[in-house]
PDB file of C-alpha atoms in Angstrom:
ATOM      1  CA  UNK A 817       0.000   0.000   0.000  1.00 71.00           C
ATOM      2  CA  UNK A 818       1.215   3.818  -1.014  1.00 74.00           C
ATOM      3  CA  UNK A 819       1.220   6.381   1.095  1.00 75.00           C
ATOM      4  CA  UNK A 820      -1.374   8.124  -1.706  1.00 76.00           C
ATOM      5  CA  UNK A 821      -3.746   4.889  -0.838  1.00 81.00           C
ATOM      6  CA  UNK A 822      -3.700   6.012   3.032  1.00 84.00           C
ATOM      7  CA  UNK A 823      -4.594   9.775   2.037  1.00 82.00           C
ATOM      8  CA  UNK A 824      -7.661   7.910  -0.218  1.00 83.00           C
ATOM      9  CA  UNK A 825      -9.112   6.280   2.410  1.00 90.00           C
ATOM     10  CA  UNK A 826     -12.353   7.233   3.576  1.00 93.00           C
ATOM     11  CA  UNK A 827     -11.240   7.536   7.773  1.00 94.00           C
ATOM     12  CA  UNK A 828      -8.194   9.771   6.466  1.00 92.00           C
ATOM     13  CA  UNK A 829     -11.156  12.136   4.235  1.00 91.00           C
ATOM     14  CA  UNK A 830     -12.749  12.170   7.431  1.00 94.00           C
ATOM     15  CA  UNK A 831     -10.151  13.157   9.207  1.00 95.00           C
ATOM     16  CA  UNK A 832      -8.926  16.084   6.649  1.00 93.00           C
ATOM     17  CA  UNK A 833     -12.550  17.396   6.047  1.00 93.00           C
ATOM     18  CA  UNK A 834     -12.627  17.886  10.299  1.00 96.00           C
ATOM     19  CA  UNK A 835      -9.493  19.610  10.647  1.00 96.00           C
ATOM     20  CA  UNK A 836     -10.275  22.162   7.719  1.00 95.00           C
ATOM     21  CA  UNK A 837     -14.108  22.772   9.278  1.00 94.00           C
ATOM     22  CA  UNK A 838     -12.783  22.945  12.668  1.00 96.00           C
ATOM     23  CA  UNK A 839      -9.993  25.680  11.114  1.00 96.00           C
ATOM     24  CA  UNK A 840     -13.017  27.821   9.279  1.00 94.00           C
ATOM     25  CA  UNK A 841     -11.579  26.626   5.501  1.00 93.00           C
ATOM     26  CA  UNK A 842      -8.381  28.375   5.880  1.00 93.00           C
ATOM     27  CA  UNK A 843      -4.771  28.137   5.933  1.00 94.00           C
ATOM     28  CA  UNK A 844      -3.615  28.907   9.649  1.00 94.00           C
ATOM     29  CA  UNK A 845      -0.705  30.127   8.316  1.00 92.00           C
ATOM     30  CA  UNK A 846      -1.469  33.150   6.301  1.00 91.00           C
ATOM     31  CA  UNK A 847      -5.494  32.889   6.383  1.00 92.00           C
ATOM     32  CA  UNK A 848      -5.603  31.963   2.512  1.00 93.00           C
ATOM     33  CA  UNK A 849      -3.774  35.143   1.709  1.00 90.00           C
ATOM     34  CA  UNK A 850      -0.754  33.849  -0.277  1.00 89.00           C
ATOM     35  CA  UNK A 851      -2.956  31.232  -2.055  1.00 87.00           C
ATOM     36  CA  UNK A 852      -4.737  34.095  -3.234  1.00 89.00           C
ATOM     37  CA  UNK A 853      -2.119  36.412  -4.318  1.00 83.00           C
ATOM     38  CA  UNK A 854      -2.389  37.544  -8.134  1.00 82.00           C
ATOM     39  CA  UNK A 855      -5.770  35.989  -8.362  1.00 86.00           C
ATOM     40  CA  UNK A 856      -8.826  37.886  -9.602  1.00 87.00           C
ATOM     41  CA  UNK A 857     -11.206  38.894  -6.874  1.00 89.00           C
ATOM     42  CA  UNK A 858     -14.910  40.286  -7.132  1.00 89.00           C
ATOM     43  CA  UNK A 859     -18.569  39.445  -6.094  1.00 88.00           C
ATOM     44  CA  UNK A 860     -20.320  36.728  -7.136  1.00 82.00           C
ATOM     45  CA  UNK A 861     -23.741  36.069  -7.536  1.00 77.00           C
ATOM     46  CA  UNK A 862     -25.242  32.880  -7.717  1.00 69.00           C
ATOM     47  CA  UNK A 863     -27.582  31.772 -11.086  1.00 66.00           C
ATOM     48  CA  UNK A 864     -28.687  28.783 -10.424  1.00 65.00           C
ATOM     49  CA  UNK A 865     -27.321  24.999 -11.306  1.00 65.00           C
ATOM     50  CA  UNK A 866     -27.917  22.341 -14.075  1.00 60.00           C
ATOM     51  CA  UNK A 867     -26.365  19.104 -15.110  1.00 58.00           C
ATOM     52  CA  UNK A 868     -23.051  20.278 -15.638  1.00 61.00           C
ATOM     53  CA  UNK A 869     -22.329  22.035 -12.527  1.00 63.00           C
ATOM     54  CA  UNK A 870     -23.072  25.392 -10.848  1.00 69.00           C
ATOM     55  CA  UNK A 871     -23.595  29.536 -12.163  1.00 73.00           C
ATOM     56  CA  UNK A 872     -22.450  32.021 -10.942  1.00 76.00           C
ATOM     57  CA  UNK A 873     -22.010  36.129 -12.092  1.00 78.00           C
ATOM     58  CA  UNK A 874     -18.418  37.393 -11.513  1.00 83.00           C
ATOM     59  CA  UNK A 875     -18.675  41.264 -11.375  1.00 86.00           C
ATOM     60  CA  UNK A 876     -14.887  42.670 -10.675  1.00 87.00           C
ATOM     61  CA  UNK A 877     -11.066  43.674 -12.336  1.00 86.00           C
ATOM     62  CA  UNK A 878      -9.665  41.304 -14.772  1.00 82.00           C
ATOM     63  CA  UNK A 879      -6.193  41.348 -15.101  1.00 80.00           C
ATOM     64  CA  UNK A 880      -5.939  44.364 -17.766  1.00 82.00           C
ATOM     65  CA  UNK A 881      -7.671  46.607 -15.497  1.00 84.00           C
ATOM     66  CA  UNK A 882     -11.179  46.262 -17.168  1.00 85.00           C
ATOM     67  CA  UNK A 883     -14.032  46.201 -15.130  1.00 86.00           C
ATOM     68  CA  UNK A 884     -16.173  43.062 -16.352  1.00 82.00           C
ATOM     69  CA  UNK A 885     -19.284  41.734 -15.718  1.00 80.00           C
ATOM     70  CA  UNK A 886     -19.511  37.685 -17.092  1.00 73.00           C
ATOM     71  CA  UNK A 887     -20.515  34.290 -16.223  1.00 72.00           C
ATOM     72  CA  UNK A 888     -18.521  31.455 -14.591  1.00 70.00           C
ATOM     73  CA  UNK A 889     -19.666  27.522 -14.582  1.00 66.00           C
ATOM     74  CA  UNK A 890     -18.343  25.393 -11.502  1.00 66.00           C
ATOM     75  CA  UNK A 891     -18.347  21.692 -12.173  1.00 62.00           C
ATOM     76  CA  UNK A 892     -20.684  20.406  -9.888  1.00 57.00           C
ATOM     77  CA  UNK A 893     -18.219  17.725  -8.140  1.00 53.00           C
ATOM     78  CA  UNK A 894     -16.970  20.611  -5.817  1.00 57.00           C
ATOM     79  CA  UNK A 895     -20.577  19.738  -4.215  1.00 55.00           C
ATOM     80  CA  UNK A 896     -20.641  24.194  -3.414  1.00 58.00           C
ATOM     81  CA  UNK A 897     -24.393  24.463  -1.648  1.00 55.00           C
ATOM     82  CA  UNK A 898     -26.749  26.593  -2.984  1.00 51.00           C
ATOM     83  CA  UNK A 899     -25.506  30.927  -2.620  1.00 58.00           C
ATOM     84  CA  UNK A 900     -28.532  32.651  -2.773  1.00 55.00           C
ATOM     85  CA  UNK A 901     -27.573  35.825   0.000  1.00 60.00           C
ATOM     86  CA  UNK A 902     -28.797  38.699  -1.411  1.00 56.00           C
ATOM     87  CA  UNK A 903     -25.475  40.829  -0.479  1.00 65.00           C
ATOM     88  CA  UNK A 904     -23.604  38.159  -2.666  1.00 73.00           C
ATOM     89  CA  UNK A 905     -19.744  36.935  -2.113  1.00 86.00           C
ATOM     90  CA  UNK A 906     -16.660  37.157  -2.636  1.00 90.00           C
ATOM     91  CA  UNK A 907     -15.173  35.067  -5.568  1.00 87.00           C
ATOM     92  CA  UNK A 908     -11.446  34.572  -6.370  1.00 89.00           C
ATOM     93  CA  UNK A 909     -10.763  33.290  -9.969  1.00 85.00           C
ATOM     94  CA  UNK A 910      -8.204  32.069 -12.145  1.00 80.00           C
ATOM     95  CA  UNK A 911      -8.675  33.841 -15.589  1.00 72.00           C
ATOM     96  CA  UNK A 912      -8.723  31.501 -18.842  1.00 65.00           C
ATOM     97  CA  UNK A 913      -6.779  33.639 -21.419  1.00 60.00           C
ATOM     98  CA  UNK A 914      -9.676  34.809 -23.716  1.00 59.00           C
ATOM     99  CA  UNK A 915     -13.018  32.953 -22.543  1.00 56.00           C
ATOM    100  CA  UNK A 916     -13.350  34.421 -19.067  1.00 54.00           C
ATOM    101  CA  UNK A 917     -16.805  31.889 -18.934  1.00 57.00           C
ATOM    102  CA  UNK A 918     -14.199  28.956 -18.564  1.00 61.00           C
ATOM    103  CA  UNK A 919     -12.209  30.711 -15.640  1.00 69.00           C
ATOM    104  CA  UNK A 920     -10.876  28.645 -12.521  1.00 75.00           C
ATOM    105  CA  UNK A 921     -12.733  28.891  -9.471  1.00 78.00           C
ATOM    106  CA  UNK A 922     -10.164  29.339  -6.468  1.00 85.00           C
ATOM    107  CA  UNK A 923     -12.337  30.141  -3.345  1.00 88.00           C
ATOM    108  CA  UNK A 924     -15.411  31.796  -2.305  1.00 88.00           C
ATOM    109  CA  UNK A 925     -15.708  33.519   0.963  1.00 90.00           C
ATOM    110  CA  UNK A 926     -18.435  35.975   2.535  1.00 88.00           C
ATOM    111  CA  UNK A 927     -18.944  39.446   1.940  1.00 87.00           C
ATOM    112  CA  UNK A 928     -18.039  42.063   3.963  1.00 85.00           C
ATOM    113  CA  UNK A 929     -19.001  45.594   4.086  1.00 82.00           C
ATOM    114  CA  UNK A 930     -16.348  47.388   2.674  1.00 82.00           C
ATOM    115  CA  UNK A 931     -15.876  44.702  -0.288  1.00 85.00           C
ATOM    116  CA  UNK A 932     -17.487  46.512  -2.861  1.00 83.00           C
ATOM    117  CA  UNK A 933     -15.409  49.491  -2.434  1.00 81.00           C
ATOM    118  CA  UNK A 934     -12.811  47.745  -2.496  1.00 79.00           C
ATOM    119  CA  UNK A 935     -13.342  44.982  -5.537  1.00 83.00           C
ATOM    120  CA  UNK A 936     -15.640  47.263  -8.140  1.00 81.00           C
ATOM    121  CA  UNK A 937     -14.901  51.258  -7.077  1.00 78.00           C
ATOM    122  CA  UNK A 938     -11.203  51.328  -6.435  1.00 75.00           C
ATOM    123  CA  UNK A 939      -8.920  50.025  -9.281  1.00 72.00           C
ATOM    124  CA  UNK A 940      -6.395  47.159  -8.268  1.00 70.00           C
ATOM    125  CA  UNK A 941      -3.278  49.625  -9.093  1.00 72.00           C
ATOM    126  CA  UNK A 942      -4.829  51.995  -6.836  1.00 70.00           C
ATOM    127  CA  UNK A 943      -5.080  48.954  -4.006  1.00 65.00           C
ATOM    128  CA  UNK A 944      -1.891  47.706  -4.566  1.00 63.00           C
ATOM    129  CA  UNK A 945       0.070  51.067  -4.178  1.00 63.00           C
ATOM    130  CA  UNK A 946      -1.626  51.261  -0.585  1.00 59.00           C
ATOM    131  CA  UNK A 947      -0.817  47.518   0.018  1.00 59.00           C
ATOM    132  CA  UNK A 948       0.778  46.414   3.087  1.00 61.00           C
ATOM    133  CA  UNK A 949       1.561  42.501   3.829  1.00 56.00           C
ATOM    134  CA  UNK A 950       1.161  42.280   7.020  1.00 58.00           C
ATOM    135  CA  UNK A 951      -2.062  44.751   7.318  1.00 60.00           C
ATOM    136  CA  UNK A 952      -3.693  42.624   4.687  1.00 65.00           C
ATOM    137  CA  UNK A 953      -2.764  39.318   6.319  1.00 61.00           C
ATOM    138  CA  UNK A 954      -3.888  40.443   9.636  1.00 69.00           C
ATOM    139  CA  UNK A 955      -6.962  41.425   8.187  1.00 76.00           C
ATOM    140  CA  UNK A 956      -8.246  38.322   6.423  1.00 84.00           C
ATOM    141  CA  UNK A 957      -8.306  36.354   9.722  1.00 85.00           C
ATOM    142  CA  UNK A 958     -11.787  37.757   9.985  1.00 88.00           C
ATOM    143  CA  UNK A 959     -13.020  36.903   6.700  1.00 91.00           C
ATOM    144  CA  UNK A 960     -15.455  33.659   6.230  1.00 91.00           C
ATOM    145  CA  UNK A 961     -14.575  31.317   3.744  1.00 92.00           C
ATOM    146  CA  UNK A 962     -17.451  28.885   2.476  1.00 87.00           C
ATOM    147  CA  UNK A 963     -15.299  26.540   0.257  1.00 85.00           C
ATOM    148  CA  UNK A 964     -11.496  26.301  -0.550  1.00 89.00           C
ATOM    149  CA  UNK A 965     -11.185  23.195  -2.850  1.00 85.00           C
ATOM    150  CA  UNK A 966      -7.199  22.839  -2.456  1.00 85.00           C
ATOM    151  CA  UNK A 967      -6.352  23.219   1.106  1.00 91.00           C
ATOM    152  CA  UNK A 968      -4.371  20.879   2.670  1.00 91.00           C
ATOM    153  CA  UNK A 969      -4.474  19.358   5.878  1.00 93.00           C
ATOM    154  CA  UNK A 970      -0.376  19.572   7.211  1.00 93.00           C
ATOM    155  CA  UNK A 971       0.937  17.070   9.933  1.00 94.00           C
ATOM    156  CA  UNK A 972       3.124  18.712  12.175  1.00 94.00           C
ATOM    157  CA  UNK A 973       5.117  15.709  12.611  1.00 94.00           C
ATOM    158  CA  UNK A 974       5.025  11.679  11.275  1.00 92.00           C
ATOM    159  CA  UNK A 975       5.565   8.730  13.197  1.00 90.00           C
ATOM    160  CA  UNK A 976       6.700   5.420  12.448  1.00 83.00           C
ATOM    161  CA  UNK A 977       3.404   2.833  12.561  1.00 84.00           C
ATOM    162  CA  UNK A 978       1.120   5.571  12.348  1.00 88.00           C
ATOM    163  CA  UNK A 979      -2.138   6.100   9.365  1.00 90.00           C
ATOM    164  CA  UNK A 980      -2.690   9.524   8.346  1.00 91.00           C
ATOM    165  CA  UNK A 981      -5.604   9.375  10.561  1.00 94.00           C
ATOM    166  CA  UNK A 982      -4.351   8.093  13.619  1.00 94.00           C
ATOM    167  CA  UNK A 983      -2.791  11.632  14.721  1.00 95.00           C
ATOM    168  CA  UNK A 984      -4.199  13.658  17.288  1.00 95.00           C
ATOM    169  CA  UNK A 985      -6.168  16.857  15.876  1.00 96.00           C
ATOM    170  CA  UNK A 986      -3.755  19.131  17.566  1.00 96.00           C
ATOM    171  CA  UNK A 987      -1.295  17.892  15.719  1.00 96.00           C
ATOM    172  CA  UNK A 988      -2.894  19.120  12.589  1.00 96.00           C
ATOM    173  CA  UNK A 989      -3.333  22.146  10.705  1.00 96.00           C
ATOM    174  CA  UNK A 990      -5.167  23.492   7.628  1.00 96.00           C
ATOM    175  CA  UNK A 991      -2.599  24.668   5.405  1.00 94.00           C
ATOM    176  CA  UNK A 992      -2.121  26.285   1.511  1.00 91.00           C
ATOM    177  CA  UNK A 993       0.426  24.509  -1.042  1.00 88.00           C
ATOM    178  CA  UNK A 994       1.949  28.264  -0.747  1.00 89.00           C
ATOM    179  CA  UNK A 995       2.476  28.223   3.261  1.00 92.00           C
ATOM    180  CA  UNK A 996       3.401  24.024   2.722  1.00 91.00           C
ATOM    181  CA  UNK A 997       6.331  24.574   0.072  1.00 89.00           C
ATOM    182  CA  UNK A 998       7.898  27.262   2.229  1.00 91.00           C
ATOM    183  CA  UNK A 999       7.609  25.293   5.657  1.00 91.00           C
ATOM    184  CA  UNK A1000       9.240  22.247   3.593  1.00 89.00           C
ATOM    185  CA  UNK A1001      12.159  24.836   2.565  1.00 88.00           C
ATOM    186  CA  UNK A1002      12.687  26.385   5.845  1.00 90.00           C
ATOM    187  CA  UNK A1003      12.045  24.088   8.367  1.00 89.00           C
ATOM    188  CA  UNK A1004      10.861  20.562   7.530  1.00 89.00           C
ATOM    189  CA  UNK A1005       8.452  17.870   9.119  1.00 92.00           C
ATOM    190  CA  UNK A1006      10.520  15.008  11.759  1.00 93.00           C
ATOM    191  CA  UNK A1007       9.994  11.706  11.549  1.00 91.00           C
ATOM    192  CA  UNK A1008       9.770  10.085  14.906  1.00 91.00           C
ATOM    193  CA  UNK A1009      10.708   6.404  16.073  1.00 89.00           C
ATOM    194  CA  UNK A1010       8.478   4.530  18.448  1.00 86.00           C
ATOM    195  CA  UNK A1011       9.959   6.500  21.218  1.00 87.00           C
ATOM    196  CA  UNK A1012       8.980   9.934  19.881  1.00 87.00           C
ATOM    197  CA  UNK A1013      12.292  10.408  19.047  1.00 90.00           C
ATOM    198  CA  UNK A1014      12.849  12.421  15.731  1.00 89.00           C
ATOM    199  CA  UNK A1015      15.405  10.222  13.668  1.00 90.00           C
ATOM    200  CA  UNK A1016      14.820  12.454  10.981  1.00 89.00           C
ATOM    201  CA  UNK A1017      13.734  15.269   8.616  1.00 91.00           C
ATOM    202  CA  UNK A1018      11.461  14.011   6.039  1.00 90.00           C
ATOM    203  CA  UNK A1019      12.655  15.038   2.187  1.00 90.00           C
ATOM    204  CA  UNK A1020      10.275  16.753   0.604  1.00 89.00           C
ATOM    205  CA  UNK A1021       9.421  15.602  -3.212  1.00 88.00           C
ATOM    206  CA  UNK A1022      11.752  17.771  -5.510  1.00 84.00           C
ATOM    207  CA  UNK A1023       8.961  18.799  -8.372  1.00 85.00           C
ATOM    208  CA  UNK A1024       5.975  19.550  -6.103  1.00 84.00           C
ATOM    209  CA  UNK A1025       8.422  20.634  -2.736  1.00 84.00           C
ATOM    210  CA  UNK A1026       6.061  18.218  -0.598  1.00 85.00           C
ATOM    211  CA  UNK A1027       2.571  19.809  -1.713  1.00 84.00           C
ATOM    212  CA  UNK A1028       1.666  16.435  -3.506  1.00 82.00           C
ATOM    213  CA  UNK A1029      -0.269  18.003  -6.067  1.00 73.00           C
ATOM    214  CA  UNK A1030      -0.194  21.305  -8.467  1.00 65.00           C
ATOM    215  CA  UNK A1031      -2.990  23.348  -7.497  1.00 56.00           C
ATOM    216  CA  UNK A1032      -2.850  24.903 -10.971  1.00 49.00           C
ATOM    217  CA  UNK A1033      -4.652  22.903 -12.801  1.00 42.00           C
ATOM    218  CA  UNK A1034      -7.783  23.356 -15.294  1.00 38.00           C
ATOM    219  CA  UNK A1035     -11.287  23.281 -14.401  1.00 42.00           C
ATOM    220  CA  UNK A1036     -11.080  22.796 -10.269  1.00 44.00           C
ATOM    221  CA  UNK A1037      -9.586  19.301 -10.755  1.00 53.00           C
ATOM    222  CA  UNK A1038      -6.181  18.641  -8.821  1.00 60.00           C
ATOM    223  CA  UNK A1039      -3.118  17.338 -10.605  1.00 74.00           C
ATOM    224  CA  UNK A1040      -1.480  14.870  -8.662  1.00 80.00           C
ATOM    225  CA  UNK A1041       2.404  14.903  -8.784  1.00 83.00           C
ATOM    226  CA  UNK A1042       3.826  12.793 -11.667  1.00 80.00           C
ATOM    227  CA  UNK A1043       6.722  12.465  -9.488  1.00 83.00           C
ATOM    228  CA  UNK A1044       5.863  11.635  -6.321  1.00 83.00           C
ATOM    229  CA  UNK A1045       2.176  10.468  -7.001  1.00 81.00           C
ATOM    230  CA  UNK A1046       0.577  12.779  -4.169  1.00 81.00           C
ATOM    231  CA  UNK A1047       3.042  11.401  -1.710  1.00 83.00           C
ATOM    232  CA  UNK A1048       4.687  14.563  -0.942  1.00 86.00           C
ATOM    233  CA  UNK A1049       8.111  13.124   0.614  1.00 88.00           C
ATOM    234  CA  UNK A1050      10.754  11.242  -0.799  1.00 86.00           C
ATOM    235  CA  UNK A1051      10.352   8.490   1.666  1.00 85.00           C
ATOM    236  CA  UNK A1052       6.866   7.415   1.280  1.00 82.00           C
ATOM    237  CA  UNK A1053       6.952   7.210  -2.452  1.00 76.00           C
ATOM    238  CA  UNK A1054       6.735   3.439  -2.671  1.00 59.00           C
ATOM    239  CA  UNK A1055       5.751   2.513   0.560  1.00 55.00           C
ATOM    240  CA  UNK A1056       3.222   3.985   3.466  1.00 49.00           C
ATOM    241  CA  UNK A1057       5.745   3.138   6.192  1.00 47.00           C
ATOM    242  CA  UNK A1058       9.561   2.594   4.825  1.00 44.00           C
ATOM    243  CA  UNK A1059      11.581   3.593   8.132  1.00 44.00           C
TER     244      UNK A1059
END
């Protein structure tokens, strides 16, 4: 059995789908900030749904500057409940070069107050010339996300003998591929012996940096790494437990 056949199972899905509820859908590192960097943000209405998935009205900046008003389908696998607030939300998208209707959902998220101002009266070069990292990071903890199809649920540490799902919930955290690939460069994830001894740091795959996956991928489905096949580190590439 792979490591990828552990994160299948249904107790592990269980397991990830608690941690990201009990974490309010976003990263605790930088409250889905970095995963939405250079995305296109603006209020969405919802349409209505049909066989092939879910509408929704985008109304925001594209990435020439251009306010736009269009369409966007969301394939109906990503299971999004029915939106039907009056005061909308806030979608981010991934623009398809030339047929906006085919753009990338990336997250949706309750609207606040001051979103409109912000998404539809003041231009993004305007925004970004006030823009402050931390400010902006800071503020987002607030924010209410409804769905974030390609979080990740991190383990702190692994253990030798242990499933996926056999980890105690504090020692899990809702995290973005963005947040993940840095913490794999900067610090790493120990690997402890029966003893909870670290024996080592685990080596993170070398195309995906331990994300498993490449979160930019066409129409909301997740590429799993050709490399690693969604194992993330080098030593569970063949095997769920190798030390």
């Amino acid at each position: 059995m792979t490591y990828r056949d552990l994160l299948l199972d249904p107790n592990w899905q269980a397991k990830r789908e608690k941690i990201i509820n009990r974490d309010g859908c976003k990263c605790s590192t930088c409250n889905n900030f970095n995963l939405m960097q250079n995305r296109l943000a603006g209020l969405m209405f919802f349409h209505g749904e049909n066989y092939h998935g879910k509408l929704f009205g985008f109304y925001g900046y594209n990435k020439k500057g251009i306010l736009i008003n269009h369409k966007v389908f969301v394939k109906k696998e990503l299971n999004i409940s029915a939106i039907n607030s009056p005061n909308g939300h806030v979608v981010y998208i991934d623009e398809a070069p030339g047929n906006e209707i085919f753009a990338k959902m990336i997250a949706i998220r309750e609207r606040e107050l001051t979103d409109y101002d912000h998404l539809v009266l003041k231009h993004p070069d305007e925004i970004a010339s006030q823009s402050n990292y931390q400010l902006q990071s800071e503020a987002w903890k607030n924010y209410k996300w409804i769905i974030v199809p390609s979080l990740l649920v991190h383990h702190s540490f692994y253990k030798k003998n242990l499933a996926p799902w056999d980890y105690p919930d504090n020692s899990l955290e809702t995290i973005c591929s963005v947040c993940l690939e840095q913490l794999n460069k900067e610090q790493g994830v120990p690997y402890l012996n029966e003893n909870d001894v670290a024996i080592r740091t685990l080596t993170p795959c070398q195309k995906c940096f331990g994300t498993g996956y490449f979160p930019g991928c066409q129409d909301n489905e997740i590429t799993i790494c050709d490399r690693c096949d969604g194992a993330m580190y080098e030593e569970f590439f063949y095997k769920a437990q190798v030390l």
